[in-house]
């Protein structure tokens, strides 16, 4: 591979000089196998091309934003049309009201919307809204759950101070007793319970939400007057055309969304019910780009496709096809291969693989066969994928499992993930 990724290597060298650490955040490939490209040139439908011209079926979907395919023509046409009329202006367009109407029409618990740009904007606003509503400070949230990169929730504490994370109590997701204990510890100071729609932490198996946990979270909020926040930034509209916990019959007071709302154009939102309207109106939140009209035009078109097409049924069926096919092929190759979480947002981990050396080998072999998978983060399916794409991925997997079987005894330790074997999981 060394001689074929020369543009990527060149860009990495240049980046190391002008970008701290060479790359930052979730799109840094620092914790991926060495052959993973860092830089891409284009995306189309379900595929991406790296800067060295290699094409991949993309099971990361930009870490979620790609729901209908890169460059989806109707969505991008709406975007470009509005760009011609005006985008970042001195005030919003009528699209903002239409979009709030569309979302409150689709999401059962929602009576209002505040738009922003990144998921972190929305989750941070939810925290502020809950504190304004209750005039209390403490937030209960699950250990290991990601809610963004602001000082109150960022997983790597460098540069943050203890008071950034003050007034938070962590519980174990799906563990009712631990949730109850955390709420008891908060005493009369509970402002909010935050919950991911399902357990989608990195490096470990994903888990469906236990309905008893979701119901208890709702009851505890009702009893204490705290607000229940479902953070649907990652899973929104991939599981249901409503807030994800509506599948459990549990409605939050606030929900946070981002990622695929405008199919890759930057938009996020906090949705809320009437109970929190006054508090939401009282907080000062804004941003220079939060009112951009072109993104809202793209979002309206994305929401229309969500309502009017069978995208959800199709990606669900594709997820099932992928899961069944991988199950069959991994068993045939003799591997304990765990596929967890919803089929449309799968995570793959091998049994007996503490430093992910099997996962790294498998992922690299998939990559060399033109399929971009992730060895420790959940992946995403998009509606531009076809059955033929999934079958191609299954062929690639058969080859990858075969190579892994031959090499498994000789795999080198993955030094960069040694922290996992040291018990960080
Ligand atoms: N919440 C969840 C559940 C997320 O997955 C993410 C992003 N991965 C965020 C919040 C933060 O979103 P953003 O990166 O857009 O700020």
Coordinates of C-alpha atoms and ligand atoms in Angstrom, one line a residue:
X1 CA 0.0 0.0 0.0
X2 CA 2.9 2.3 0.8
X3 CA 3.5 3.4 -2.8
X4 CA -0.2 4.0 -3.7
X5 CA -1.1 6.6 -1.1
X6 CA 1.4 9.2 -1.9
X7 CA -1.0 12.2 -2.0
X8 CA -2.4 11.3 1.3
X9 CA 1.0 10.9 2.9
X10 CA 2.1 14.2 1.4
X11 CA -1.0 16.0 2.8
X12 CA -0.4 14.5 6.2
X13 CA 3.1 15.8 6.2
X14 CA 1.9 19.3 5.3
X15 CA -0.9 19.1 7.8
X16 CA 1.5 18.2 10.6
X17 CA 3.2 21.5 10.0
X18 CA 0.0 23.7 9.9
X19 CA -2.7 21.8 11.8
X20 CA -2.0 20.9 15.5
X21 CA -1.4 17.2 15.8
X22 CA -1.8 16.9 12.1
X23 CA -5.6 16.4 12.5
X24 CA -8.0 16.7 15.4
X25 CA -11.3 15.3 16.6
X26 CA -13.4 12.4 15.4
X27 CA -12.2 12.5 11.8
X28 CA -8.5 12.1 12.8
X29 CA -7.4 8.7 11.6
X30 CA -4.8 8.5 14.4
X31 CA -6.5 5.6 16.1
X32 CA -7.3 3.7 12.9
X33 CA -5.2 1.2 11.1
X34 CA -2.2 2.8 9.4
X35 CA -3.5 2.2 5.8
X36 CA -6.7 4.3 6.4
X37 CA -6.6 7.5 4.3
X38 CA -6.9 10.8 6.1
X39 CA -7.9 12.9 3.1
X40 CA -10.8 12.5 0.6
X41 CA -11.5 14.1 -2.7
X42 CA -15.2 13.5 -3.3
X43 CA -18.3 11.7 -2.3
X44 CA -21.2 10.5 -4.5
X45 CA -24.2 8.5 -3.3
X46 CA -22.9 5.8 -0.9
X47 CA -19.2 6.1 -2.0
X48 CA -16.2 8.3 -1.2
X49 CA -12.9 8.6 -3.1
X50 CA -9.7 9.3 -1.2
X51 CA -7.1 11.8 -2.5
X52 CA -5.2 8.9 -4.2
X53 CA -8.3 8.1 -6.3
X54 CA -9.4 4.9 -4.4
X55 CA -13.2 4.5 -4.2
X56 CA -14.9 3.0 -1.1
X57 CA -18.4 2.0 -0.2
X58 CA -18.6 4.2 2.9
X59 CA -20.1 2.7 6.0
X60 CA -19.3 5.8 8.1
X61 CA -21.5 8.2 6.1
X62 CA -19.5 11.2 7.4
X63 CA -20.1 9.8 10.9
X64 CA -23.8 10.1 10.3
X65 CA -24.7 13.2 8.3
X66 CA -25.0 11.3 5.0
X67 CA -28.5 9.8 5.1
X68 CA -29.7 10.0 1.5
X69 CA -26.4 9.8 -0.3
X70 CA -23.6 12.3 -0.9
X71 CA -24.7 15.0 -3.3
X72 CA -28.4 13.9 -3.3
X73 CA -29.7 15.9 -6.2
X74 CA -33.0 17.2 -4.8
X75 CA -31.5 18.2 -1.5
X76 CA -28.5 19.9 -3.1
X77 CA -30.7 21.6 -5.7
X78 CA -32.8 23.2 -2.9
X79 CA -29.5 24.3 -1.3
X80 CA -28.1 25.8 -4.4
X81 CA -31.4 27.5 -5.3
X82 CA -31.5 29.2 -1.9
X83 CA -27.8 30.1 -2.1
X84 CA -28.6 32.1 -5.2
X85 CA -31.2 34.0 -3.3
X86 CA -29.4 34.6 -0.1
X87 CA -27.9 32.5 2.7
X88 CA -26.2 34.3 5.6
X89 CA -28.1 37.5 5.9
X90 CA -29.1 40.1 8.5
X91 CA -32.2 38.1 9.4
X92 CA -33.6 34.6 8.7
X93 CA -35.9 33.7 5.9
X94 CA -39.4 32.2 6.1
X95 CA -37.7 28.8 5.7
X96 CA -36.8 29.0 9.4
X97 CA -40.5 29.1 10.4
X98 CA -41.4 26.4 7.8
X99 CA -38.7 24.2 9.2
X100 CA -39.8 24.6 12.8
X101 CA -43.3 23.8 11.6
X102 CA -42.1 20.7 9.8
X103 CA -40.1 19.3 12.7
X104 CA -42.8 20.0 15.3
X105 CA -45.2 18.3 12.9
X106 CA -43.0 15.2 12.7
X107 CA -41.6 14.8 16.3
X108 CA -44.4 13.9 18.7
X109 CA -43.0 15.6 21.8
X110 CA -41.9 18.8 20.0
X111 CA -43.9 22.1 20.2
X112 CA -41.0 24.4 19.3
X113 CA -37.5 24.4 17.8
X114 CA -34.2 26.4 18.2
X115 CA -31.8 25.8 15.3
X116 CA -28.0 25.8 15.6
X117 CA -25.1 24.3 13.7
X118 CA -23.5 21.4 15.6
X119 CA -24.8 18.7 17.9
X120 CA -22.8 20.2 20.7
X121 CA -24.6 23.5 20.3
X122 CA -27.9 21.6 20.8
X123 CA -26.8 19.5 23.7
X124 CA -25.3 22.5 25.5
X125 CA -28.5 24.5 24.9
X126 CA -30.5 21.6 26.4
X127 CA -28.3 21.8 29.5
X128 CA -28.8 25.5 29.8
X129 CA -32.6 25.3 29.1
X130 CA -33.0 22.6 31.8
X131 CA -31.1 24.8 34.3
X132 CA -33.1 27.8 33.4
X133 CA -36.3 25.9 33.7
X134 CA -35.6 24.3 37.0
X135 CA -33.3 26.9 38.5
X136 CA -31.2 23.9 39.6
X137 CA -27.8 22.7 38.6
X138 CA -27.3 19.0 38.6
X139 CA -27.4 16.8 35.5
X140 CA -27.5 13.0 35.5
X141 CA -26.1 11.3 32.4
X142 CA -24.6 7.9 31.5
X143 CA -20.9 7.1 31.9
X144 CA -19.2 6.9 28.5
X145 CA -22.0 8.5 26.5
X146 CA -20.9 11.2 24.1
X147 CA -22.8 14.4 24.0
X148 CA -20.3 16.6 22.3
X149 CA -17.0 18.5 22.6
X150 CA -17.9 21.4 24.9
X151 CA -16.0 21.6 28.2
X152 CA -18.9 20.2 30.2
X153 CA -19.0 17.0 28.3
X154 CA -15.8 16.5 26.2
X155 CA -14.3 13.1 26.8
X156 CA -10.7 14.3 26.9
X157 CA -10.3 16.7 29.7
X158 CA -7.1 18.5 28.5
X159 CA -7.6 22.2 29.0
X160 CA -10.8 21.9 30.9
X161 CA -11.1 22.6 34.6
X162 CA -13.1 20.6 37.2
X163 CA -15.7 23.3 37.6
X164 CA -16.6 22.8 33.8
X165 CA -17.8 19.4 34.8
X166 CA -19.3 20.3 38.2
X167 CA -22.9 19.4 39.1
X168 CA -22.9 16.2 37.0
X169 CA -23.6 12.7 38.3
X170 CA -22.8 9.7 36.1
X171 CA -24.9 6.6 36.0
X172 CA -24.8 3.3 34.0
X173 CA -26.9 3.3 30.9
X174 CA -29.8 0.8 31.2
X175 CA -29.2 0.3 34.9
X176 CA -32.3 1.4 36.7
X177 CA -30.8 1.1 40.1
X178 CA -27.8 3.2 39.2
X179 CA -30.1 5.9 37.6
X180 CA -32.2 6.0 40.8
X181 CA -29.1 6.3 42.9
X182 CA -27.8 9.1 40.8
X183 CA -31.1 10.9 41.0
X184 CA -31.2 10.4 44.8
X185 CA -27.7 11.8 45.1
X186 CA -28.8 14.9 43.2
X187 CA -31.4 15.5 45.9
X188 CA -33.4 18.6 45.3
X189 CA -31.0 19.9 42.7
X190 CA -31.8 17.8 39.7
X191 CA -32.1 19.9 36.5
X192 CA -32.1 17.1 33.8
X193 CA -31.5 13.5 32.9
X194 CA -29.7 13.2 29.6
X195 CA -30.0 10.0 27.6
X196 CA -28.7 8.6 24.4
X197 CA -31.4 6.8 22.4
X198 CA -29.5 3.6 22.7
X199 CA -26.0 2.8 24.1
X200 CA -23.7 3.9 21.3
X201 CA -20.4 4.4 23.0
X202 CA -17.1 3.8 21.2
X203 CA -14.9 0.6 21.7
X204 CA -17.7 -1.5 23.4
X205 CA -20.7 -3.4 22.3
X206 CA -23.8 -1.2 21.7
X207 CA -27.0 -1.9 23.5
X208 CA -30.7 -1.3 22.8
X209 CA -32.4 0.9 25.4
X210 CA -34.2 -1.0 28.1
X211 CA -37.8 0.3 28.1
X212 CA -37.8 0.0 31.9
X213 CA -34.8 2.4 32.0
X214 CA -36.4 4.9 29.7
X215 CA -39.7 4.8 31.6
X216 CA -38.0 5.2 34.9
X217 CA -36.1 8.2 33.6
X218 CA -39.4 9.8 32.5
X219 CA -41.0 9.0 35.9
X220 CA -38.0 10.4 37.8
X221 CA -38.2 13.7 35.8
X222 CA -42.0 13.9 36.4
X223 CA -41.5 13.4 40.1
X224 CA -38.7 15.9 40.5
X225 CA -39.7 18.5 37.9
X226 CA -36.4 17.9 36.0
X227 CA -36.3 17.8 32.2
X228 CA -35.7 14.6 30.3
X229 CA -33.4 15.1 27.3
X230 CA -32.9 12.5 24.6
X231 CA -29.8 13.2 22.6
X232 CA -30.8 12.1 19.1
X233 CA -27.9 13.9 17.4
X234 CA -26.4 10.6 16.1
X235 CA -29.4 8.3 15.7
X236 CA -32.1 10.8 14.7
X237 CA -34.3 9.7 11.8
X238 CA -32.3 6.5 11.4
X239 CA -34.5 4.4 13.6
X240 CA -37.9 6.1 13.3
X241 CA -39.5 9.2 11.8
X242 CA -39.9 10.7 15.3
X243 CA -37.7 11.0 18.4
X244 CA -36.0 7.6 18.9
X245 CA -37.5 7.0 22.3
X246 CA -41.0 7.3 20.8
X247 CA -40.5 3.6 19.9
X248 CA -40.5 2.9 23.6
X249 CA -43.5 5.1 24.2
X250 CA -41.4 7.6 26.2
X251 CA -41.5 11.3 25.3
X252 CA -38.7 13.6 26.4
X253 CA -39.1 17.3 27.3
X254 CA -36.2 18.2 25.1
X255 CA -34.4 16.4 22.2
X256 CA -31.3 17.3 20.4
X257 CA -30.6 16.6 16.7
X258 CA -27.9 17.2 14.2
X259 CA -26.0 15.1 11.8
X260 CA -28.4 14.0 9.0
X261 CA -31.1 16.7 9.4
X262 CA -30.0 18.5 6.2
X263 CA -28.1 15.5 4.7
X264 CA -24.7 16.8 5.4
X265 CA -25.4 20.6 5.3
X266 CA -24.7 22.0 8.7
X267 CA -27.7 22.2 10.9
X268 CA -28.7 21.0 14.3
X269 CA -31.7 21.7 16.5
X270 CA -33.0 21.5 20.0
X271 CA -36.7 20.5 20.0
X272 CA -38.8 21.0 23.1
X273 CA -42.3 20.6 24.5
X274 CA -44.4 23.4 25.8
X275 CA -43.3 22.7 29.4
X276 CA -39.8 24.1 28.6
X277 CA -40.9 26.9 26.2
X278 CA -40.6 29.7 28.7
X279 CA -37.1 28.7 29.8
X280 CA -36.0 28.2 26.1
X281 CA -37.2 31.7 25.4
X282 CA -35.2 33.1 28.4
X283 CA -31.7 31.9 27.5
X284 CA -29.4 33.8 25.1
X285 CA -28.2 31.5 22.4
X286 CA -27.0 32.4 18.9
X287 CA -24.3 32.1 16.3
X288 CA -23.3 34.0 13.2
X289 CA -24.2 31.1 11.0
X290 CA -27.2 29.7 12.8
X291 CA -29.8 31.3 10.6
X292 CA -28.4 30.3 7.2
X293 CA -31.2 29.9 4.7
X294 CA -29.6 27.5 2.2
X295 CA -29.0 24.9 4.9
X296 CA -32.6 25.2 6.0
X297 CA -33.8 24.8 2.4
X298 CA -31.7 21.6 2.3
X299 CA -33.2 20.5 5.6
X300 CA -36.8 21.0 4.4
X301 CA -36.1 18.8 1.4
X302 CA -34.4 16.2 3.6
X303 CA -37.5 16.1 5.9
X304 CA -39.7 15.8 2.8
X305 CA -37.8 12.8 1.7
X306 CA -37.9 11.4 5.3
X307 CA -41.7 11.7 5.3
X308 CA -42.5 10.7 1.7
X309 CA -40.0 7.9 0.8
X310 CA -39.4 4.4 2.1
X311 CA -35.8 5.3 3.0
X312 CA -36.2 4.0 6.5
X313 CA -37.6 0.6 5.5
X314 CA -34.9 0.3 2.9
X315 CA -32.0 1.0 5.1
X316 CA -33.5 -1.2 7.8
X317 CA -33.7 -4.1 5.3
X318 CA -30.2 -3.4 4.1
X319 CA -28.9 -3.4 7.7
X320 CA -30.6 -6.8 8.2
X321 CA -29.1 -8.2 5.0
X322 CA -25.6 -7.0 6.1
X323 CA -26.0 -8.5 9.6
X324 CA -27.2 -11.9 8.4
X325 CA -24.6 -12.1 5.7
X326 CA -21.8 -11.2 8.1
X327 CA -23.1 -13.5 10.7
X328 CA -23.0 -16.4 8.2
X329 CA -19.5 -15.6 6.9
X330 CA -17.9 -15.0 10.3
X331 CA -19.3 -18.2 11.6
X332 CA -18.1 -20.1 8.5
X333 CA -14.6 -18.6 9.2
X334 CA -14.8 -19.7 12.8
X335 CA -14.8 -16.2 14.4
X336 CA -16.8 -14.9 17.4
X337 CA -17.9 -11.7 15.6
X338 CA -20.2 -9.4 17.5
X339 CA -22.5 -7.1 15.6
X340 CA -24.3 -4.9 18.0
X341 CA -26.8 -2.0 17.9
X342 CA -29.4 -1.4 15.3
X343 CA -28.7 -2.9 11.9
X344 CA -28.6 0.6 10.4
X345 CA -26.0 1.7 12.9
X346 CA -23.9 -1.4 13.4
X347 CA -20.7 -1.8 15.4
X348 CA -18.4 -4.8 14.9
X349 CA -16.1 -6.3 17.5
X350 CA -14.3 -9.7 17.6
X351 CA -14.3 -12.0 20.7
X352 CA -10.9 -12.2 22.4
X353 CA -9.6 -9.1 20.9
X354 CA -8.5 -6.8 23.7
X355 CA -6.3 -4.5 21.6
X356 CA -8.5 -4.9 18.5
X357 CA -5.7 -6.5 16.4
X358 CA -8.3 -8.8 14.8
X359 CA -10.6 -5.8 14.2
X360 CA -7.7 -3.8 12.7
X361 CA -6.7 -6.7 10.3
X362 CA -10.4 -7.2 9.3
X363 CA -11.0 -3.5 8.7
X364 CA -7.8 -3.1 6.7
X365 CA -8.7 -6.1 4.5
X366 CA -12.2 -4.5 3.9
X367 CA -10.5 -1.2 3.1
X368 CA -8.2 -2.8 0.5
X369 CA -11.4 -4.4 -1.0
X370 CA -13.0 -1.0 -1.4
X371 CA -15.2 -1.0 1.8
X372 CA -14.7 1.6 4.5
X373 CA -15.6 0.2 7.9
X374 CA -14.6 1.3 11.3
X375 CA -13.0 -1.0 13.9
X376 CA -14.4 0.6 17.1
X377 CA -17.0 3.2 16.3
X378 CA -20.6 2.5 15.2
X379 CA -21.2 2.8 11.5
X380 CA -24.1 4.1 9.5
X381 CA -26.1 2.9 6.5
X382 CA -27.5 5.4 4.0
X383 CA -30.4 5.3 1.6
X384 CA -28.1 5.5 -1.4
X385 CA -26.8 2.0 -0.7
X386 CA -28.2 -0.9 -2.7
X387 CA -28.5 -4.6 -2.2
X388 CA -25.7 -5.0 -4.7
X389 CA -23.5 -2.7 -2.5
X390 CA -24.3 -4.9 0.6
X391 CA -23.6 -8.0 -1.4
X392 CA -20.3 -6.5 -2.5
X393 CA -19.4 -5.7 1.1
X394 CA -20.3 -9.3 2.1
X395 CA -17.9 -10.7 -0.7
X396 CA -15.2 -8.3 0.7
X397 CA -15.9 -9.7 4.2
X398 CA -15.5 -13.2 3.1
X399 CA -12.1 -12.4 1.7
X400 CA -11.2 -10.4 4.8
X401 CA -12.3 -13.2 7.2
X402 CA -10.2 -15.6 5.1
X403 CA -7.0 -13.4 5.4
X404 CA -7.7 -12.9 9.1
X405 CA -8.0 -16.7 9.6
X406 CA -4.6 -17.3 8.0
X407 CA -2.9 -14.4 9.9
X408 CA -4.6 -14.4 13.2
X409 CA -1.8 -16.2 15.1
X410 CA 0.8 -13.8 13.9
X411 CA -0.9 -10.4 14.2
X412 CA 1.2 -7.7 15.8
X413 CA -0.2 -5.9 18.9
X414 CA -1.9 -2.7 18.1
X415 CA 0.3 -0.4 20.2
X416 CA -1.9 2.7 19.7
X417 CA -4.9 0.9 21.3
X418 CA -2.8 -0.6 24.2
X419 CA -4.9 1.6 26.5
X420 CA -7.8 -0.6 25.8
X421 CA -6.1 -3.8 27.1
X422 CA -5.0 -1.8 30.1
X423 CA -8.6 -1.7 31.2
X424 CA -9.9 1.5 29.8
X425 CA -12.9 -0.3 28.4
Ligands
LIG1 N1 -24.4 13.9 20.7 C1 -24.2 12.7 20.1 C2 -25.0 11.6 20.5 C3 -23.2 12.6 19.1 O1 -23.0 11.5 18.5 C4 -22.5 13.8 18.7 C5 -21.5 13.8 17.6 N2 -21.0 12.6 17.3 C6 -22.8 15.0 19.4 C7 -23.7 15.0 20.4 C8 -22.0 16.2 19.0 O2 -22.4 16.6 17.7 P1 -21.4 17.6 16.9 O3 -20.1 16.8 16.7 O4 -22.1 17.9 15.7 O5 -21.1 18.8 17.8

